[in-house]
Coordinates of C-alpha atoms and ligand atoms in Angstrom, one line a residue:
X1 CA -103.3 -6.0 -3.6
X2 CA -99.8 -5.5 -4.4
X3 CA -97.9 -7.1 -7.9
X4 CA -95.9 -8.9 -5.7
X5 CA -92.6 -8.6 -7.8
X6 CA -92.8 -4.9 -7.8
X7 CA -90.9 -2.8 -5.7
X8 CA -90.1 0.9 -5.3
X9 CA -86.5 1.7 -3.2
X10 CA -86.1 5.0 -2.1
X11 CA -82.6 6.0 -0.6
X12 CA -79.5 4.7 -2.1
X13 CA -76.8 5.1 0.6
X14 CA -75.0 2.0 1.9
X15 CA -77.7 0.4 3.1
X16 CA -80.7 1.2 0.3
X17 CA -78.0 0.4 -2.6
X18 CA -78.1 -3.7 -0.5
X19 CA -81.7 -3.3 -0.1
X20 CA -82.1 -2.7 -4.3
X21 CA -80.0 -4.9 -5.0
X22 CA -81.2 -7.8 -2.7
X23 CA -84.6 -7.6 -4.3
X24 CA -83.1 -7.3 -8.1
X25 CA -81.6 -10.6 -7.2
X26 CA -84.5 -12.2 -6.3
X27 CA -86.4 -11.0 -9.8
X28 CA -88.4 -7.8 -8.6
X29 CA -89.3 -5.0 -11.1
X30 CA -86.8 -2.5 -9.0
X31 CA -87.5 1.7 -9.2
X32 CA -85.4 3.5 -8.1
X33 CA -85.3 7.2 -6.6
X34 CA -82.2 9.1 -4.9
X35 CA -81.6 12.4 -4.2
X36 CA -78.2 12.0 -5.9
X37 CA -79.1 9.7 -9.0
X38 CA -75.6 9.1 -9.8
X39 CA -75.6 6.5 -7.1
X40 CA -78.2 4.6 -9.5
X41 CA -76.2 3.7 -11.6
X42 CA -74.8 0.3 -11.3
X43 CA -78.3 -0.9 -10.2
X44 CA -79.2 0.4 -13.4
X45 CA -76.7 -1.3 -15.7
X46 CA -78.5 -4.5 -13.5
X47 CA -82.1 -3.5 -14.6
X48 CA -83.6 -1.4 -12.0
X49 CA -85.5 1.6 -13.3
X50 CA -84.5 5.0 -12.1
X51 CA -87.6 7.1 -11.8
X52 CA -87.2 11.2 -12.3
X53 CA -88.7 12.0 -9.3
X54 CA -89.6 10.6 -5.6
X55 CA -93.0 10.5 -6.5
X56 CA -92.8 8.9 -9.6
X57 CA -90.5 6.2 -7.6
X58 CA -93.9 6.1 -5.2
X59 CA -96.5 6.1 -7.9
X60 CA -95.0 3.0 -10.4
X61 CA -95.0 0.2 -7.3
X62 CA -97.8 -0.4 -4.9
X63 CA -94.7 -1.1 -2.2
X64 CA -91.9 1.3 -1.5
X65 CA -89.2 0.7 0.9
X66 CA -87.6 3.9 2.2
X67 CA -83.9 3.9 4.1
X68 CA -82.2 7.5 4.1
X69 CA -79.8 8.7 6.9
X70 CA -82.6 10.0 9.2
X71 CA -86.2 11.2 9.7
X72 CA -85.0 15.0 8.9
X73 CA -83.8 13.6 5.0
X74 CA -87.4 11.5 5.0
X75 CA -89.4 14.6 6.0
X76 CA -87.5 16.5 3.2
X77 CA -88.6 13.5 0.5
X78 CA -92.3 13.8 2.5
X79 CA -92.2 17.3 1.5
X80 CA -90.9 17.5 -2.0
X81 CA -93.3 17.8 -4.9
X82 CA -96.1 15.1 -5.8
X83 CA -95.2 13.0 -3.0
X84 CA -97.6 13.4 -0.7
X85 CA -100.5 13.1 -3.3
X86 CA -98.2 9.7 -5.3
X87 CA -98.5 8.1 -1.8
X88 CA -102.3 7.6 -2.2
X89 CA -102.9 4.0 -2.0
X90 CA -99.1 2.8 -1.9
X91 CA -97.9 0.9 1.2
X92 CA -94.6 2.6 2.7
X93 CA -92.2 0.5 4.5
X94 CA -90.1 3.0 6.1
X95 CA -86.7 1.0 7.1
X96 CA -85.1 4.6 8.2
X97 CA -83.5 4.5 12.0
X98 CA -85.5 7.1 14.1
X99 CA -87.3 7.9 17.6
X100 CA -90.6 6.5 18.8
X101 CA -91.9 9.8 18.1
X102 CA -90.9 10.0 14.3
X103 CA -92.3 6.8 13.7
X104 CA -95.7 8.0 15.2
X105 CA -95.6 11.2 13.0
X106 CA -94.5 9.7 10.1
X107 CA -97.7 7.2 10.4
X108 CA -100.3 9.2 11.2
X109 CA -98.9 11.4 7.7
X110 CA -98.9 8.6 5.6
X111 CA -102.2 7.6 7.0
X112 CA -103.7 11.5 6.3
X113 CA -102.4 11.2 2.8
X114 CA -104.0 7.6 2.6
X115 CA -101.0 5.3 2.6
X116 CA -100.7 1.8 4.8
X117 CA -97.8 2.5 6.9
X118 CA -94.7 -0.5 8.8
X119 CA -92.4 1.0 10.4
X120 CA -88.8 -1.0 10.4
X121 CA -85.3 -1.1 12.3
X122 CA -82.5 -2.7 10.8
X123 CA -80.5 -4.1 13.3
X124 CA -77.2 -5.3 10.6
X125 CA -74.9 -4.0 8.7
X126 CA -75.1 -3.5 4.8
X127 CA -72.7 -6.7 4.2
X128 CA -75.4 -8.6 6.8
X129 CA -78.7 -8.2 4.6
X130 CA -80.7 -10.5 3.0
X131 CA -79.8 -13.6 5.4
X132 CA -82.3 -16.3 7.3
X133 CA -81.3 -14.6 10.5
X134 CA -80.3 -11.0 9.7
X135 CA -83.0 -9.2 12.4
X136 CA -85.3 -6.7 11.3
X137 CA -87.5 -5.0 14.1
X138 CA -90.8 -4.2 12.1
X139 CA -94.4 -3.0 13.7
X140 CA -97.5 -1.3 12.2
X141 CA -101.2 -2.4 11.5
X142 CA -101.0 -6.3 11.1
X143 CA -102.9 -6.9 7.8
X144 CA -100.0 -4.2 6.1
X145 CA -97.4 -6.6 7.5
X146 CA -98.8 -9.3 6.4
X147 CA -98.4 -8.1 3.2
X148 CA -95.1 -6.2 3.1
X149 CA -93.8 -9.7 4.8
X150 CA -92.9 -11.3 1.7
X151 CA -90.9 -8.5 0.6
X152 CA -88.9 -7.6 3.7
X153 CA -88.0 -11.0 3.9
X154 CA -86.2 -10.5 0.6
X155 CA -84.1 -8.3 2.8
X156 CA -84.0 -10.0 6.8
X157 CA -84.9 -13.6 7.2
X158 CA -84.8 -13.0 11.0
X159 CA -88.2 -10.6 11.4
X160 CA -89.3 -9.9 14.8
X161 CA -93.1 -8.1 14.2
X162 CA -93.7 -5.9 17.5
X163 CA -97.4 -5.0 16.9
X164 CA -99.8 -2.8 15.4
X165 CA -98.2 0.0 17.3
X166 CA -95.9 2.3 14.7
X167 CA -94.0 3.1 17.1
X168 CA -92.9 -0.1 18.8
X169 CA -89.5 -1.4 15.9
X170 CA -88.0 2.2 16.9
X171 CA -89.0 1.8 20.4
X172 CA -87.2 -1.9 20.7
X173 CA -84.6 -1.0 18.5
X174 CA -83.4 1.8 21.1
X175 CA -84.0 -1.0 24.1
X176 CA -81.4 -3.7 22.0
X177 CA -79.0 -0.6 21.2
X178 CA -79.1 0.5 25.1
X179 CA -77.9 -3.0 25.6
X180 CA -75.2 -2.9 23.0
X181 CA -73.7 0.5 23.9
X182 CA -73.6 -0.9 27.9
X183 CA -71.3 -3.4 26.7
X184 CA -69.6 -1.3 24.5
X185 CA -68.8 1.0 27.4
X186 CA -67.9 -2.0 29.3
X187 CA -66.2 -3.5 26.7
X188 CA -63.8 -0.2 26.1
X189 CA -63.0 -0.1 29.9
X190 CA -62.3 -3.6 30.0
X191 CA -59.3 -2.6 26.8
X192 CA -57.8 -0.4 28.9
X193 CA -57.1 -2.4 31.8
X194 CA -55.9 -5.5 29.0
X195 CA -53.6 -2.2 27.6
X196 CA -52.5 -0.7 31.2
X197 CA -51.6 -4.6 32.1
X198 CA -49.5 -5.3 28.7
X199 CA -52.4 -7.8 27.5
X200 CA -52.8 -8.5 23.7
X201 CA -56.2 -6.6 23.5
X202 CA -56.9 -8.4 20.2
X203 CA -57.0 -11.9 22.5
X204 CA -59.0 -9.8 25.2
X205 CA -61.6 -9.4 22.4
X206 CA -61.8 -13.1 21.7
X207 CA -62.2 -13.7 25.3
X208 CA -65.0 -11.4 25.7
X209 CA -66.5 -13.5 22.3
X210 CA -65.8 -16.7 23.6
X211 CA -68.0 -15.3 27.2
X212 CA -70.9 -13.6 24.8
X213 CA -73.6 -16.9 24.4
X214 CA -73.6 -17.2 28.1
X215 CA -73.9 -14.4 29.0
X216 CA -76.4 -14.0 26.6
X217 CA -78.2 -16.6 28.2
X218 CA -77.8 -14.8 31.6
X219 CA -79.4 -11.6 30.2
X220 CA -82.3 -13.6 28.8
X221 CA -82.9 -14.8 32.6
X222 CA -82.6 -11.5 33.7
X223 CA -85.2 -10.4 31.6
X224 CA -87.7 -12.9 32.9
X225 CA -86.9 -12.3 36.7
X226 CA -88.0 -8.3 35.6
X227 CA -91.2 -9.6 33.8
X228 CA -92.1 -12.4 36.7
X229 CA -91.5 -9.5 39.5
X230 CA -89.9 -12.3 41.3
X231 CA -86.6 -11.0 42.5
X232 CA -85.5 -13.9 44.9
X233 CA -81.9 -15.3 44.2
X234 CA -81.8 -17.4 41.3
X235 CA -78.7 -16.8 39.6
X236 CA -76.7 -13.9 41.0
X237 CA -77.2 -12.4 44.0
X238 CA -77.1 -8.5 44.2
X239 CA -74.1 -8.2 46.1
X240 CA -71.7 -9.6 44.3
X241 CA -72.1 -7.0 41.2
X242 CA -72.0 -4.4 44.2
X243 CA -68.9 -5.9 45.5
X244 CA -67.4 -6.6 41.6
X245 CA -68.1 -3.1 40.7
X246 CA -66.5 -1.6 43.7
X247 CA -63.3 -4.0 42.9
X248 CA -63.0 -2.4 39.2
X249 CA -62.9 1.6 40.2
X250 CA -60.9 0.9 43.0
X251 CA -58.3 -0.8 40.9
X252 CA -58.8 1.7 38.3
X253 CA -58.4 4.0 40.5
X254 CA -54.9 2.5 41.8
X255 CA -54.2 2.2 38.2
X256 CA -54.3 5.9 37.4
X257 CA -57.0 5.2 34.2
X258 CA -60.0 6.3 33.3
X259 CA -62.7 5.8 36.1
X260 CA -65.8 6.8 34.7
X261 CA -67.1 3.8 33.7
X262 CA -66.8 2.1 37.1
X263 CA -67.4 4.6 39.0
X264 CA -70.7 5.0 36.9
X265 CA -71.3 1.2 37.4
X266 CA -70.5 1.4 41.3
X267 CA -72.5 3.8 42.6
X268 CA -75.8 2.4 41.0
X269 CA -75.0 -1.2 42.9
X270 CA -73.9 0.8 45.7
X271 CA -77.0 3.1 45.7
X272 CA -78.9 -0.3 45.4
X273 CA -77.1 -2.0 48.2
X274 CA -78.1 0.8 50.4
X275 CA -82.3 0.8 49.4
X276 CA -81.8 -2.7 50.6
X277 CA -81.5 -4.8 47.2
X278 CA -78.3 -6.4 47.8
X279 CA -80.1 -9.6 49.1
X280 CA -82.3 -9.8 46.0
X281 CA -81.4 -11.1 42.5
X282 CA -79.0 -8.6 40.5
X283 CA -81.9 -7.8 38.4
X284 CA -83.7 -6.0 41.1
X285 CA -81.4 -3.2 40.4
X286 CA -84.6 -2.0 37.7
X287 CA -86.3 -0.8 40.9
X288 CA -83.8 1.7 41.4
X289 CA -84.4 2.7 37.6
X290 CA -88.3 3.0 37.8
X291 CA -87.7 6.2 40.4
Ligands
LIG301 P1 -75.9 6.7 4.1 O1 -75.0 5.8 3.4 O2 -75.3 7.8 4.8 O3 -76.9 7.2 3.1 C1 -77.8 8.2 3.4 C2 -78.9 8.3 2.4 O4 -79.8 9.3 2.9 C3 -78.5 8.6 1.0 O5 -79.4 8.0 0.1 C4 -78.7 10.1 1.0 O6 -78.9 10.7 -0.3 C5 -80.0 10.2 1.8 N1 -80.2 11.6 2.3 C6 -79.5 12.2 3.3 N2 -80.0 13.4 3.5 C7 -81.1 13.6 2.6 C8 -82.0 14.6 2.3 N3 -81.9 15.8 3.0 N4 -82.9 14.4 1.4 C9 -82.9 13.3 0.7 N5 -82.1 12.2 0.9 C10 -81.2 12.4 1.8 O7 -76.8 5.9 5.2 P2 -77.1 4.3 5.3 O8 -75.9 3.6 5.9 O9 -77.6 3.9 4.0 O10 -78.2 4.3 6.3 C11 -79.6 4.5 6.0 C12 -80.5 4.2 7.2 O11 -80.3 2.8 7.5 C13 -80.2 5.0 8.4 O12 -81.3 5.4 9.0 C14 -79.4 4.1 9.3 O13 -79.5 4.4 10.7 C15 -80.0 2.7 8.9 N6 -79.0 1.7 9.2 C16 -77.8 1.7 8.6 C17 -76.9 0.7 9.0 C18 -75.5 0.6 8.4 O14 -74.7 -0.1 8.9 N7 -75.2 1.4 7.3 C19 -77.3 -0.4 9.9 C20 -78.5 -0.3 10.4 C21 -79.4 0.7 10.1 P3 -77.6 11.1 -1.1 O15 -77.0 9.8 -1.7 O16 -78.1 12.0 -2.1 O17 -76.6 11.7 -0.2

């Protein structure tokens, strides 16, 4: 079992700098480890320890908590001296962004050099650690989340375990991201048309804020009509995203800006229209994605 005030933090950029000192402020014996150890410092003059090597950092603590910029700088810490063997009996909660593939590899290597294994997604900025609802996307065997779950709460109160599967938080993490950057696409043609009309684009923003919770809520439902396979009219019929779409390219078009977006947008409802979905419920368009 773990001493379940120790902790080992490996990676001190922006993020793993929050993540030490998130758990020094909740009383934790810290160590430390960076490639640059400079950047230990002021967690030092706090009380962390910094340890001379990444496997010293892995061998003190019985839980480490890796976050470095990708799975290219954790395979260069996976292969640098002693660390394979210091992992022996250590539980690694690797809180580094990467594919559904890494997080497979990087188990079943942990696993070979006999360490439990979570895999994690942080899905907030540095500034929006260590709250009751900052989310944290976490999966790997259930009895090592149970107990890495008291310290990652140190760092998200909002945990969302996906299963024993390592590969799941990277998985869902890229399914919530494909979400945000289709509104962010959106969201960036929508400034253009506030620019090309004269619109305060700062007040366009609010607007689109103020629009969010519902249709948050209208996502949600979405989701459900996918899941129930049920794609009679419930909320919003097909065609009027085919005919809404079609509206923003032409008038993008008229406008002389960028159409890419729209036109993008348009032909999937149109291409959907024409297999015959228009009558369903505008979730249906996921049939046109399956082929
Ligand atoms: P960062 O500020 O760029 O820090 C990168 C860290 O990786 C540093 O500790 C750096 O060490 C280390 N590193 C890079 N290449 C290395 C290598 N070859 N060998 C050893 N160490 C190496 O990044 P960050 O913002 O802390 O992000 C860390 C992780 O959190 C990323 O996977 C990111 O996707 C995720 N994340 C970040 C945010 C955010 O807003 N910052 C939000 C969600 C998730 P040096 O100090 O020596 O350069």
């Amino acid at each position: 079992m773990s001493n379940n005030k120790e902790v080992s933090v490996l990676g001190l950029g922006a993020m793993g700098v929050v993540i030490a000192r998130l758990f020094l402020d909740q009383g934790y014996k810290v160590t430390l480890w960076n490639r640059s150890a400079d950047k230990a410092d002021a967690l030092v003059a706090r009380g962390a320890v910094l340890a001379r090597s990444a496997a010293e950092a892995l061998r003190v603590s019985r839980v480490a908590v890796m976050c470095v910029y990708d799975y290219r700088a954790a395979d260069a810490i996976f292969a640098m001296d002693g660390v394979a063997a210091a992992l022996d009996g250590r539980l690694l909660a690797q809180l580094t962004t990467g594919s559904p593939k890494d997080a497979r590899e990087a188990e079943v290597w942990a696993h070979r050099h006999g360490a439990a294994y979570l895999e994690g997604a942080i899905q907030a900025a540095p500034d929006q650690m260590g709250r009751p609802d900052t989310p944290l996307l976490v999966s790997g065997a259930q009895a090592v989340f149970v107990e890495a779950e008291p310290f990652l709460k140190v760092l998200a109160g909002g945990i969302v375990y996906l299963g024993e599967k390592a590969s799941a938080a990277a998985a869902m993490d890229l399914a919530t991201l494909s979400s945000i950057y289709g509104t962010m696409l959106g969201f960036l043609h929508g400034a253009r048309i506030a620019e090309h009309e004269g619109f305060d684009v700062a007040e366009y923003g609010r607007i689109v804020a103020g629009i969010m919770p519902t249709f948050a809520g209208f996502l949600q439902h979405e989701g459900a009509v996918i899941q129930s396979g049920d794609f009679t009219i419930s909320q919003s019929p097909m065609r009027i995203s085919v005919e809404a779409t079609q509206r923003i390219l032409q008038t993008a078009q008229e406008a002389g800006i960028n159409t890419e977006f729209p036109t993008f947008a348009a032909g999937l409802f149109r291409r959907a229209d024409a297999a015959g979905l228009g009558g369903e419920e505008l979730a249906a368009l996921i049939k046109l994605l399956r082929h």
